[in-house]
mmCIF file of C-alpha atoms and ligand atoms in Angstrom:
data_model
loop_
_atom_site.group_PDB
_atom_site.id
_atom_site.type_symbol
_atom_site.label_atom_id
_atom_site.label_comp_id
_atom_site.label_asym_id
_atom_site.label_seq_id
_atom_site.Cartn_x
_atom_site.Cartn_y
_atom_site.Cartn_z
ATOM 1 C CA MET K 28 -80.140 73.459 -8.147
ATOM 2 C CA ALA K 29 -78.783 70.190 -7.575
ATOM 3 C CA SER K 30 -76.652 69.549 -4.723
ATOM 4 C CA PRO K 31 -72.751 69.603 -5.108
ATOM 5 C CA VAL K 32 -71.154 66.217 -5.685
ATOM 6 C CA TYR K 33 -68.487 64.444 -3.368
ATOM 7 C CA VAL K 34 -65.770 62.083 -5.237
ATOM 8 C CA VAL K 35 -64.544 59.862 -2.476
ATOM 9 C CA LYS K 36 -62.225 57.189 -2.707
ATOM 10 C CA VAL K 37 -61.576 54.436 -0.698
ATOM 11 C CA GLY K 38 -58.384 52.374 -0.732
ATOM 12 C CA GLY K 39 -58.188 48.788 -1.483
ATOM 13 C CA SER K 40 -54.848 47.802 0.822
ATOM 14 C CA ALA K 41 -54.965 44.930 3.970
ATOM 15 C CA GLY K 42 -56.381 46.571 7.283
ATOM 16 C CA ILE K 43 -59.156 48.571 5.215
ATOM 17 C CA ARG K 44 -62.567 48.875 6.912
ATOM 18 C CA ASP K 45 -65.123 49.868 4.773
ATOM 19 C CA ASP K 46 -68.321 49.844 7.274
ATOM 20 C CA GLU K 47 -67.938 53.548 9.228
ATOM 21 C CA LEU K 48 -67.831 54.835 5.520
ATOM 22 C CA LEU K 49 -70.686 52.755 4.496
ATOM 23 C CA ASP K 50 -72.945 53.853 7.548
ATOM 24 C CA GLU K 51 -72.153 57.860 6.768
ATOM 25 C CA LEU K 52 -72.403 57.500 3.211
ATOM 26 C CA ALA K 53 -75.827 56.126 3.857
ATOM 27 C CA ALA K 54 -76.582 58.293 5.875
ATOM 28 C CA ARG K 55 -75.371 61.435 3.901
ATOM 29 C CA HIS K 56 -77.340 60.334 0.649
ATOM 30 C CA ALA K 57 -80.475 59.690 2.871
ATOM 31 C CA ASN K 58 -79.821 63.619 3.506
ATOM 32 C CA GLY K 59 -79.641 64.262 -0.661
ATOM 33 C CA GLU K 60 -75.889 64.641 -0.414
ATOM 34 C CA ARG K 61 -74.554 63.364 -3.859
ATOM 35 C CA PHE K 62 -71.422 61.215 -3.626
ATOM 36 C CA LEU K 63 -69.472 59.185 -6.784
ATOM 37 C CA LEU K 64 -67.228 56.098 -4.817
ATOM 38 C CA VAL K 65 -64.332 55.116 -6.245
ATOM 39 C CA HIS K 66 -62.588 51.932 -4.473
ATOM 40 C CA GLY K 67 -59.586 50.036 -4.894
ATOM 41 C CA GLY K 68 -58.561 46.307 -4.393
ATOM 42 C CA SER K 69 -54.849 45.818 -4.781
ATOM 43 C CA ASP K 70 -54.335 43.912 -1.453
ATOM 44 C CA GLU K 71 -57.226 41.392 -2.875
ATOM 45 C CA THR K 72 -55.927 41.259 -6.161
ATOM 46 C CA ASN K 73 -52.571 40.242 -5.091
ATOM 47 C CA GLU K 74 -53.890 37.215 -2.887
ATOM 48 C CA VAL K 75 -55.717 36.096 -5.644
ATOM 49 C CA ALA K 76 -52.948 36.530 -8.127
ATOM 50 C CA ARG K 77 -51.383 34.308 -5.851
ATOM 51 C CA GLN K 78 -54.178 31.704 -5.321
ATOM 52 C CA LEU K 79 -54.001 31.358 -8.630
ATOM 53 C CA GLY K 80 -50.757 31.053 -9.488
ATOM 54 C CA HIS K 81 -49.725 34.157 -10.847
ATOM 55 C CA PRO K 82 -47.968 36.217 -8.968
ATOM 56 C CA PRO K 83 -48.404 40.103 -8.540
ATOM 57 C CA ARG K 84 -45.252 41.726 -9.874
ATOM 58 C CA PHE K 85 -44.324 46.109 -9.093
ATOM 59 C CA VAL K 86 -42.473 47.597 -10.654
ATOM 60 C CA THR K 87 -41.007 50.994 -10.339
ATOM 61 C CA SER K 88 -40.825 53.961 -13.298
ATOM 62 C CA VAL K 89 -38.213 55.791 -14.528
ATOM 63 C CA SER K 90 -39.875 59.004 -13.278
ATOM 64 C CA GLY K 91 -39.875 56.883 -9.633
ATOM 65 C CA PHE K 92 -43.246 55.866 -9.521
ATOM 66 C CA GLU K 93 -44.708 52.179 -8.444
ATOM 67 C CA SER K 94 -46.707 50.268 -10.789
ATOM 68 C CA ARG K 95 -48.468 46.797 -11.281
ATOM 69 C CA TYR K 96 -47.215 45.085 -14.165
ATOM 70 C CA THR K 97 -50.511 44.123 -15.682
ATOM 71 C CA ASP K 98 -50.275 40.981 -18.906
ATOM 72 C CA ARG K 99 -53.518 39.704 -19.971
ATOM 73 C CA LYS K 100 -53.754 37.174 -17.250
ATOM 74 C CA THR K 101 -52.995 40.153 -14.415
ATOM 75 C CA LEU K 102 -55.734 42.243 -16.402
ATOM 76 C CA GLU K 103 -58.043 39.155 -16.020
ATOM 77 C CA ILE K 104 -57.621 38.534 -12.181
ATOM 78 C CA PHE K 105 -57.765 42.532 -11.744
ATOM 79 C CA SER K 106 -60.997 42.158 -13.134
ATOM 80 C CA MET K 107 -62.049 39.888 -11.292
ATOM 81 C CA VAL K 108 -61.268 41.330 -7.775
ATOM 82 C CA TYR K 109 -61.669 45.374 -8.890
ATOM 83 C CA CYS K 110 -64.917 44.146 -11.176
ATOM 84 C CA GLY K 111 -66.167 41.745 -8.769
ATOM 85 C CA ARG K 112 -65.716 40.559 -5.399
ATOM 86 C CA ARG K 113 -64.385 44.487 -3.996
ATOM 87 C CA ASN K 114 -67.117 46.429 -6.053
ATOM 88 C CA LYS K 115 -70.199 43.868 -5.488
ATOM 89 C CA SER K 116 -69.263 43.926 -1.612
ATOM 90 C CA LEU K 117 -69.381 47.595 -1.656
ATOM 91 C CA VAL K 118 -72.255 47.399 -3.436
ATOM 92 C CA GLU K 119 -73.956 44.817 -1.140
ATOM 93 C CA GLY K 120 -73.160 47.056 2.174
ATOM 94 C CA LEU K 121 -74.522 49.979 0.750
ATOM 95 C CA GLN K 122 -77.553 47.836 -0.178
ATOM 96 C CA GLN K 123 -78.039 46.337 3.180
ATOM 97 C CA ARG K 124 -78.326 50.252 4.785
ATOM 98 C CA GLY K 125 -81.296 51.122 2.059
ATOM 99 C CA VAL K 126 -78.634 52.939 -0.490
ATOM 100 C CA ASN K 127 -79.779 51.552 -4.312
ATOM 101 C CA ALA K 128 -76.669 51.130 -5.005
ATOM 102 C CA VAL K 129 -74.722 50.289 -8.952
ATOM 103 C CA GLY K 130 -71.545 49.230 -9.072
ATOM 104 C CA LEU K 131 -70.235 49.695 -12.792
ATOM 105 C CA SER K 132 -66.124 49.657 -14.012
ATOM 106 C CA GLY K 133 -64.418 52.289 -16.514
ATOM 107 C CA ALA K 134 -65.351 50.177 -19.278
ATOM 108 C CA ASP K 135 -69.122 50.457 -18.534
ATOM 109 C CA GLY K 136 -70.181 53.008 -20.847
ATOM 110 C CA ARG K 137 -66.685 54.154 -21.546
ATOM 111 C CA ILE K 138 -67.105 56.369 -17.971
ATOM 112 C CA PHE K 139 -63.168 56.292 -17.752
ATOM 113 C CA GLU K 140 -61.812 56.019 -21.517
ATOM 114 C CA GLY K 141 -57.759 56.877 -21.964
ATOM 115 C CA GLU K 142 -54.750 55.555 -24.098
ATOM 116 C CA MET K 143 -52.959 52.250 -23.243
ATOM 117 C CA LYS K 144 -48.972 52.608 -23.238
ATOM 118 C CA GLY K 145 -48.243 49.043 -24.565
ATOM 119 C CA ALA K 146 -44.965 49.175 -22.575
ATOM 120 C CA LEU K 147 -43.323 50.074 -19.777
ATOM 121 C CA LYS K 148 -40.223 51.770 -19.099
ATOM 122 C CA ILE K 149 -38.831 50.762 -15.728
ATOM 123 C CA ILE K 150 -35.428 50.513 -13.746
ATOM 124 C CA GLU K 151 -34.820 47.508 -12.628
ATOM 125 C CA GLY K 152 -31.221 46.423 -10.383
ATOM 126 C CA GLY K 153 -30.337 49.662 -11.556
ATOM 127 C CA LYS K 154 -30.916 48.935 -14.959
ATOM 128 C CA LYS K 155 -33.779 50.516 -17.928
ATOM 129 C CA LYS K 156 -36.021 48.315 -19.061
ATOM 130 C CA VAL K 157 -38.685 48.497 -21.515
ATOM 131 C CA LEU K 158 -41.178 46.125 -20.292
ATOM 132 C CA ARG K 159 -44.050 44.739 -23.214
ATOM 133 C CA GLY K 160 -47.482 43.412 -23.351
ATOM 134 C CA ASP K 161 -48.358 45.533 -20.282
ATOM 135 C CA TYR K 162 -52.441 46.555 -20.264
ATOM 136 C CA SER K 163 -52.387 49.745 -18.140
ATOM 137 C CA GLY K 164 -52.583 53.362 -19.653
ATOM 138 C CA LYS K 165 -53.907 56.697 -18.718
ATOM 139 C CA ILE K 166 -57.668 58.142 -18.688
ATOM 140 C CA THR K 167 -58.318 60.734 -21.110
ATOM 141 C CA ARG K 168 -61.360 61.485 -20.446
ATOM 142 C CA VAL K 169 -64.327 60.924 -18.577
ATOM 143 C CA HIS K 170 -68.043 60.284 -19.979
ATOM 144 C CA THR K 171 -69.993 61.740 -17.504
ATOM 145 C CA GLU K 172 -73.502 60.915 -19.129
ATOM 146 C CA LEU K 173 -74.118 57.708 -17.662
ATOM 147 C CA LEU K 174 -73.286 58.581 -13.826
ATOM 148 C CA GLU K 175 -75.376 62.066 -14.415
ATOM 149 C CA LEU K 176 -78.433 59.836 -15.267
ATOM 150 C CA LEU K 177 -77.610 57.346 -12.119
ATOM 151 C CA LEU K 178 -77.184 60.140 -9.761
ATOM 152 C CA GLU K 179 -80.566 62.306 -11.021
ATOM 153 C CA GLY K 180 -82.211 58.829 -10.564
ATOM 154 C CA GLY K 181 -81.181 58.636 -7.220
ATOM 155 C CA PHE K 182 -79.054 56.027 -7.792
ATOM 156 C CA PHE K 183 -75.248 55.912 -5.592
ATOM 157 C CA PRO K 184 -72.517 54.875 -8.266
ATOM 158 C CA VAL K 185 -69.883 53.020 -6.886
ATOM 159 C CA LEU K 186 -66.754 52.576 -9.893
ATOM 160 C CA THR K 187 -63.887 51.134 -9.963
ATOM 161 C CA PRO K 188 -61.232 50.075 -12.520
ATOM 162 C CA PRO K 189 -60.040 48.967 -14.918
ATOM 163 C CA ALA K 190 -60.539 51.838 -18.138
ATOM 164 C CA ILE K 191 -61.045 51.491 -21.655
ATOM 165 C CA ASP K 192 -58.433 51.891 -24.040
ATOM 166 C CA ARG K 193 -59.848 54.637 -26.706
ATOM 167 C CA GLU K 194 -58.095 53.182 -29.904
ATOM 168 C CA SER K 195 -58.566 49.068 -29.140
ATOM 169 C CA SER K 196 -61.689 49.665 -26.657
ATOM 170 C CA CYS K 197 -59.082 47.375 -24.744
ATOM 171 C CA MET K 198 -59.405 47.347 -20.928
ATOM 172 C CA MET K 199 -56.699 48.934 -18.897
ATOM 173 C CA ASN K 200 -55.865 49.391 -15.608
ATOM 174 C CA VAL K 201 -54.973 52.553 -14.436
ATOM 175 C CA ASP K 202 -54.045 53.790 -10.978
ATOM 176 C CA GLY K 203 -57.592 54.137 -8.472
ATOM 177 C CA ASP K 204 -56.857 57.505 -7.479
ATOM 178 C CA ARG K 205 -55.883 59.367 -9.998
ATOM 179 C CA ALA K 206 -59.107 57.738 -11.737
ATOM 180 C CA ALA K 207 -60.476 59.217 -8.469
ATOM 181 C CA ALA K 208 -59.128 62.669 -9.546
ATOM 182 C CA GLU K 209 -59.965 62.929 -13.642
ATOM 183 C CA LEU K 210 -63.686 62.447 -12.147
ATOM 184 C CA ALA K 211 -63.937 64.788 -9.334
ATOM 185 C CA LYS K 212 -62.422 67.448 -11.812
ATOM 186 C CA ALA K 213 -65.028 66.339 -14.918
ATOM 187 C CA PHE K 214 -68.122 66.931 -11.676
ATOM 188 C CA SER K 215 -66.259 69.746 -10.886
ATOM 189 C CA ALA K 216 -66.562 67.924 -7.159
ATOM 190 C CA ARG K 217 -66.811 70.532 -3.932
ATOM 191 C CA ALA K 218 -63.764 67.922 -2.981
ATOM 192 C CA LEU K 219 -62.436 64.790 -3.324
ATOM 193 C CA ILE K 220 -61.702 62.611 -0.563
ATOM 194 C CA ILE K 221 -58.789 60.075 -0.851
ATOM 195 C CA LEU K 222 -59.421 57.529 2.162
ATOM 196 C CA SER K 223 -56.686 54.412 3.294
ATOM 197 C CA THR K 224 -55.486 53.149 6.204
ATOM 198 C CA VAL K 225 -52.947 56.220 6.917
ATOM 199 C CA PRO K 226 -53.784 59.126 8.757
ATOM 200 C CA GLY K 227 -52.797 61.150 5.806
ATOM 201 C CA LEU K 228 -49.218 62.352 4.364
ATOM 202 C CA LEU K 229 -47.088 61.648 7.232
ATOM 203 C CA ARG K 230 -43.469 62.856 7.752
ATOM 204 C CA ASP K 231 -41.894 59.851 9.260
ATOM 205 C CA LEU K 232 -43.819 56.697 7.888
ATOM 206 C CA ASP K 233 -41.487 54.315 10.787
ATOM 207 C CA GLY K 234 -42.720 56.659 13.174
ATOM 208 C CA ASP K 235 -46.009 56.911 15.468
ATOM 209 C CA HIS K 236 -48.829 56.817 12.950
ATOM 210 C CA SER K 237 -51.456 58.068 15.809
ATOM 211 C CA ASP K 238 -49.114 61.075 17.121
ATOM 212 C CA PRO K 239 -50.490 64.475 15.001
ATOM 213 C CA THR K 240 -47.245 65.701 14.840
ATOM 214 C CA ASN K 241 -46.153 63.300 12.704
ATOM 215 C CA LEU K 242 -48.849 64.436 10.087
ATOM 216 C CA ILE K 243 -48.451 67.084 7.545
ATOM 217 C CA SER K 244 -51.915 68.751 7.869
ATOM 218 C CA SER K 245 -51.932 71.044 4.984
ATOM 219 C CA ILE K 246 -50.184 70.879 1.394
ATOM 220 C CA ASP K 247 -50.376 74.719 -0.322
ATOM 221 C CA LEU K 248 -49.607 73.082 -3.672
ATOM 222 C CA SER K 249 -48.639 77.065 -4.880
ATOM 223 C CA SER K 250 -45.943 77.128 -1.864
ATOM 224 C CA ALA K 251 -42.302 76.386 -2.506
ATOM 225 C CA GLU K 252 -41.963 73.536 -0.491
ATOM 226 C CA ASP K 253 -41.995 70.083 -3.050
ATOM 227 C CA PRO K 254 -44.953 67.760 -1.934
ATOM 228 C CA TYR K 255 -43.349 64.653 -3.129
ATOM 229 C CA SER K 256 -40.575 64.961 -0.016
ATOM 230 C CA ALA K 257 -42.570 62.877 2.487
ATOM 231 C CA ALA K 258 -44.020 60.511 -0.050
ATOM 232 C CA GLU K 259 -42.586 57.006 -0.400
ATOM 233 C CA GLY K 260 -44.404 54.140 -2.862
ATOM 234 C CA ARG K 261 -47.811 54.130 -2.948
ATOM 235 C CA MET K 262 -47.967 57.441 -1.714
ATOM 236 C CA LYS K 263 -46.654 59.083 -4.491
ATOM 237 C CA LYS K 264 -49.680 58.434 -6.205
ATOM 238 C CA LYS K 265 -51.851 59.949 -4.171
ATOM 239 C CA ILE K 266 -49.879 63.573 -3.903
ATOM 240 C CA MET K 267 -49.828 62.853 -8.311
ATOM 241 C CA GLY K 268 -53.650 62.844 -8.201
ATOM 242 C CA ALA K 269 -54.231 65.816 -5.750
ATOM 243 C CA GLN K 270 -52.341 68.178 -7.751
ATOM 244 C CA GLU K 271 -54.030 66.587 -10.806
ATOM 245 C CA ALA K 272 -57.501 66.765 -9.551
ATOM 246 C CA ILE K 273 -56.508 70.688 -8.452
ATOM 247 C CA ASP K 274 -54.769 72.035 -11.549
ATOM 248 C CA GLY K 275 -58.320 70.454 -12.901
ATOM 249 C CA GLY K 276 -60.251 73.279 -10.836
ATOM 250 C CA VAL K 277 -61.149 71.041 -7.985
ATOM 251 C CA GLU K 278 -60.974 73.095 -4.796
ATOM 252 C CA LYS K 279 -59.230 70.859 -1.825
ATOM 253 C CA VAL K 280 -58.480 67.219 -1.890
ATOM 254 C CA ILE K 281 -58.397 65.634 1.348
ATOM 255 C CA LEU K 282 -55.934 62.677 2.416
ATOM 256 C CA SER K 283 -57.616 61.086 5.599
ATOM 257 C CA THR K 284 -58.026 57.217 7.374
ATOM 258 C CA ALA K 285 -61.358 55.243 6.246
ATOM 259 C CA ASN K 286 -60.859 53.630 9.748
ATOM 260 C CA ARG K 287 -62.674 55.765 12.344
ATOM 261 C CA PRO K 288 -66.142 56.835 12.304
ATOM 262 C CA ASN K 289 -67.397 59.040 10.164
ATOM 263 C CA PRO K 290 -64.198 59.217 8.083
ATOM 264 C CA ILE K 291 -65.970 62.280 5.596
ATOM 265 C CA ARG K 292 -67.070 64.511 8.390
ATOM 266 C CA SER K 293 -63.241 63.960 9.571
ATOM 267 C CA ALA K 294 -61.871 64.658 6.586
ATOM 268 C CA LEU K 295 -63.519 67.803 5.901
ATOM 269 C CA GLU K 296 -63.413 68.840 9.386
ATOM 270 C CA GLY K 297 -59.666 68.960 8.393
ATOM 271 C CA ALA K 298 -58.311 65.544 9.845
ATOM 272 C CA GLY K 299 -55.671 64.580 7.370
ATOM 273 C CA THR K 300 -53.426 66.112 4.524
ATOM 274 C CA THR K 301 -55.481 69.209 3.273
ATOM 275 C CA ILE K 302 -54.163 69.255 0.029
ATOM 276 C CA PHE K 303 -55.289 73.067 -2.061
ATOM 277 C CA ARG K 304 -53.473 76.032 -3.983
ATOM 278 C CA SER K 305 -54.034 79.369 -2.248
ATOM 279 C CA ALA K 306 -55.279 81.895 -4.410
ATOM 280 C CA VAL K 307 -53.518 84.218 -3.926
ATOM 281 C CA ALA K 308 -50.592 82.495 -5.415
ATOM 282 C CA ALA K 309 -52.694 81.408 -8.010
ATOM 283 C CA GLU K 310 -53.379 84.732 -9.330
ATOM 284 C CA GLU K 311 -49.624 85.779 -8.685
ATOM 285 C CA SER K 312 -48.885 82.549 -11.153
ATOM 286 C CA ARG K 313 -51.297 83.697 -13.596
ATOM 287 C CA ILE K 314 -49.130 87.198 -14.034
HETATM 288 P P1 LIG E 123 -55.068 52.194 -0.547
HETATM 289 O O1 LIG E 123 -54.707 50.509 -1.498
HETATM 290 O O2 LIG E 123 -55.726 52.847 0.332
HETATM 291 O O3 LIG E 123 -54.851 53.127 -2.096
HETATM 292 P P2 LIG E 123 -52.194 52.431 0.185
HETATM 293 O O4 LIG E 123 -52.434 51.766 1.048
HETATM 294 O O5 LIG E 123 -51.702 51.749 -1.765
HETATM 295 O O6 LIG E 123 -52.944 53.287 -0.505
HETATM 296 O O7 LIG E 123 -51.281 53.544 0.347
HETATM 297 C C1 LIG E 123 -50.806 54.462 0.747
HETATM 298 C C2 LIG E 123 -49.736 53.840 1.365
HETATM 299 O O8 LIG E 123 -48.541 55.001 1.054
HETATM 300 C C3 LIG E 123 -49.636 53.459 3.188
HETATM 301 O O9 LIG E 123 -49.793 52.552 3.657
HETATM 302 C C4 LIG E 123 -48.108 54.027 3.371
HETATM 303 O O10 LIG E 123 -47.207 52.632 3.294
HETATM 304 C C5 LIG E 123 -47.767 54.157 2.027
HETATM 305 N N1 LIG E 123 -46.772 55.716 2.377
HETATM 306 C C6 LIG E 123 -45.523 56.428 1.781
HETATM 307 N N2 LIG E 123 -45.154 57.416 2.549
HETATM 308 C C7 LIG E 123 -46.069 57.749 3.152
HETATM 309 C C8 LIG E 123 -45.978 58.595 4.166
HETATM 310 N N3 LIG E 123 -45.427 59.528 3.935
HETATM 311 N N4 LIG E 123 -46.870 58.821 4.744
HETATM 312 C C9 LIG E 123 -48.482 58.122 4.809
HETATM 313 N N5 LIG E 123 -48.469 57.208 3.819
HETATM 314 C C10 LIG E 123 -46.860 56.866 3.695
#
C-alpha cells in the first residue's frame, strides 16, 4: 500500500525561509514519504504590484476576514508571482536537492476548481459596500487524478493558487491555506502542516514570540472555546482552513514556523499549535 500523504503549506510573507524546509522535504522524500507542497506568495506579489504601479488593496469582508481585492490586473500580477517566481524557486530548490519536483497551479488539470464570487461584500470606513470585478472565490472540488499520477511516478508536486472557476474557466484567486485544506481532505492526508513565520497561534501577537507560555499549543475544536479568539488578520484564514480540513476528515492540522531546522519533524512532535477534534466529543456530537 502507498504511504500516507502529508500536505505542507508554506507561506509567502516577509521573512519566510525555504531552505530548511526544502532540506527536510528532500530527505523525507528520499525515504519514500509522500508530500504535496502548497505555497503562498503574498509579500512578493505586493512588491511586484507596487513596482508595476498597481498597488495591492486589502479589504475586510462583512464577516471580518481580510482578503486581497483581485481585479483582472491583480490576478495577472498574482499569477506572475505565484506561478512564476515563487513556484519556480521552490521547484528549483527541490531539483537542486535531487527531488524531481513539478510546479502546477490550481488551473492546471483543473486541480483546484471552484466558484468565483464576482463581487465582495466589504466593510470600509464603518460602512457596508459591494466591490465588483473581483476574481476570487472558493474551491468546491479538487481533481486528484493528475496529482495521483505524479505521486505514483515519484514526482514531487508543488502547488499554488490561482484556482479555476467551474463555470467560466477563468482563473481566480483563492486562499492558499484553504486550498491546502481542500487538498488534505481530498487525499485524506495524515496531517496538514501550515508553516509561516510565526511559531503558531499566539495568545498575544505583540508579546514575546519565543516565550512558550505565549503559544497556544493545542486547540480541540470540540471544546467550547472559540478557536478564533486570539487570531487576527491572516491568522483567521489559517484557523478557518484548519477547521475545514478537520471537518473533512483530516486528523490534525499543525500551525508552526518554517524558520527552523526540520520544521516538519518539529511540527509533528508538537512544536506549534496542533488543532484536532477529540474523538469522545465527536462521538457525542453525533448523538
Ligand atoms: P503566510 O503568508 O505564511 O500564509 P501570514 O504571515 O499571512 O501567513 O499569516 C500569519 C500572520 O498572522 C502572522 O504573521 C501574524 O502577523 C498574524 N497573526 C494574527 N494573529 C495572530 C496570532 N494570534 N498568532 C500568530 N499570528 C497571528
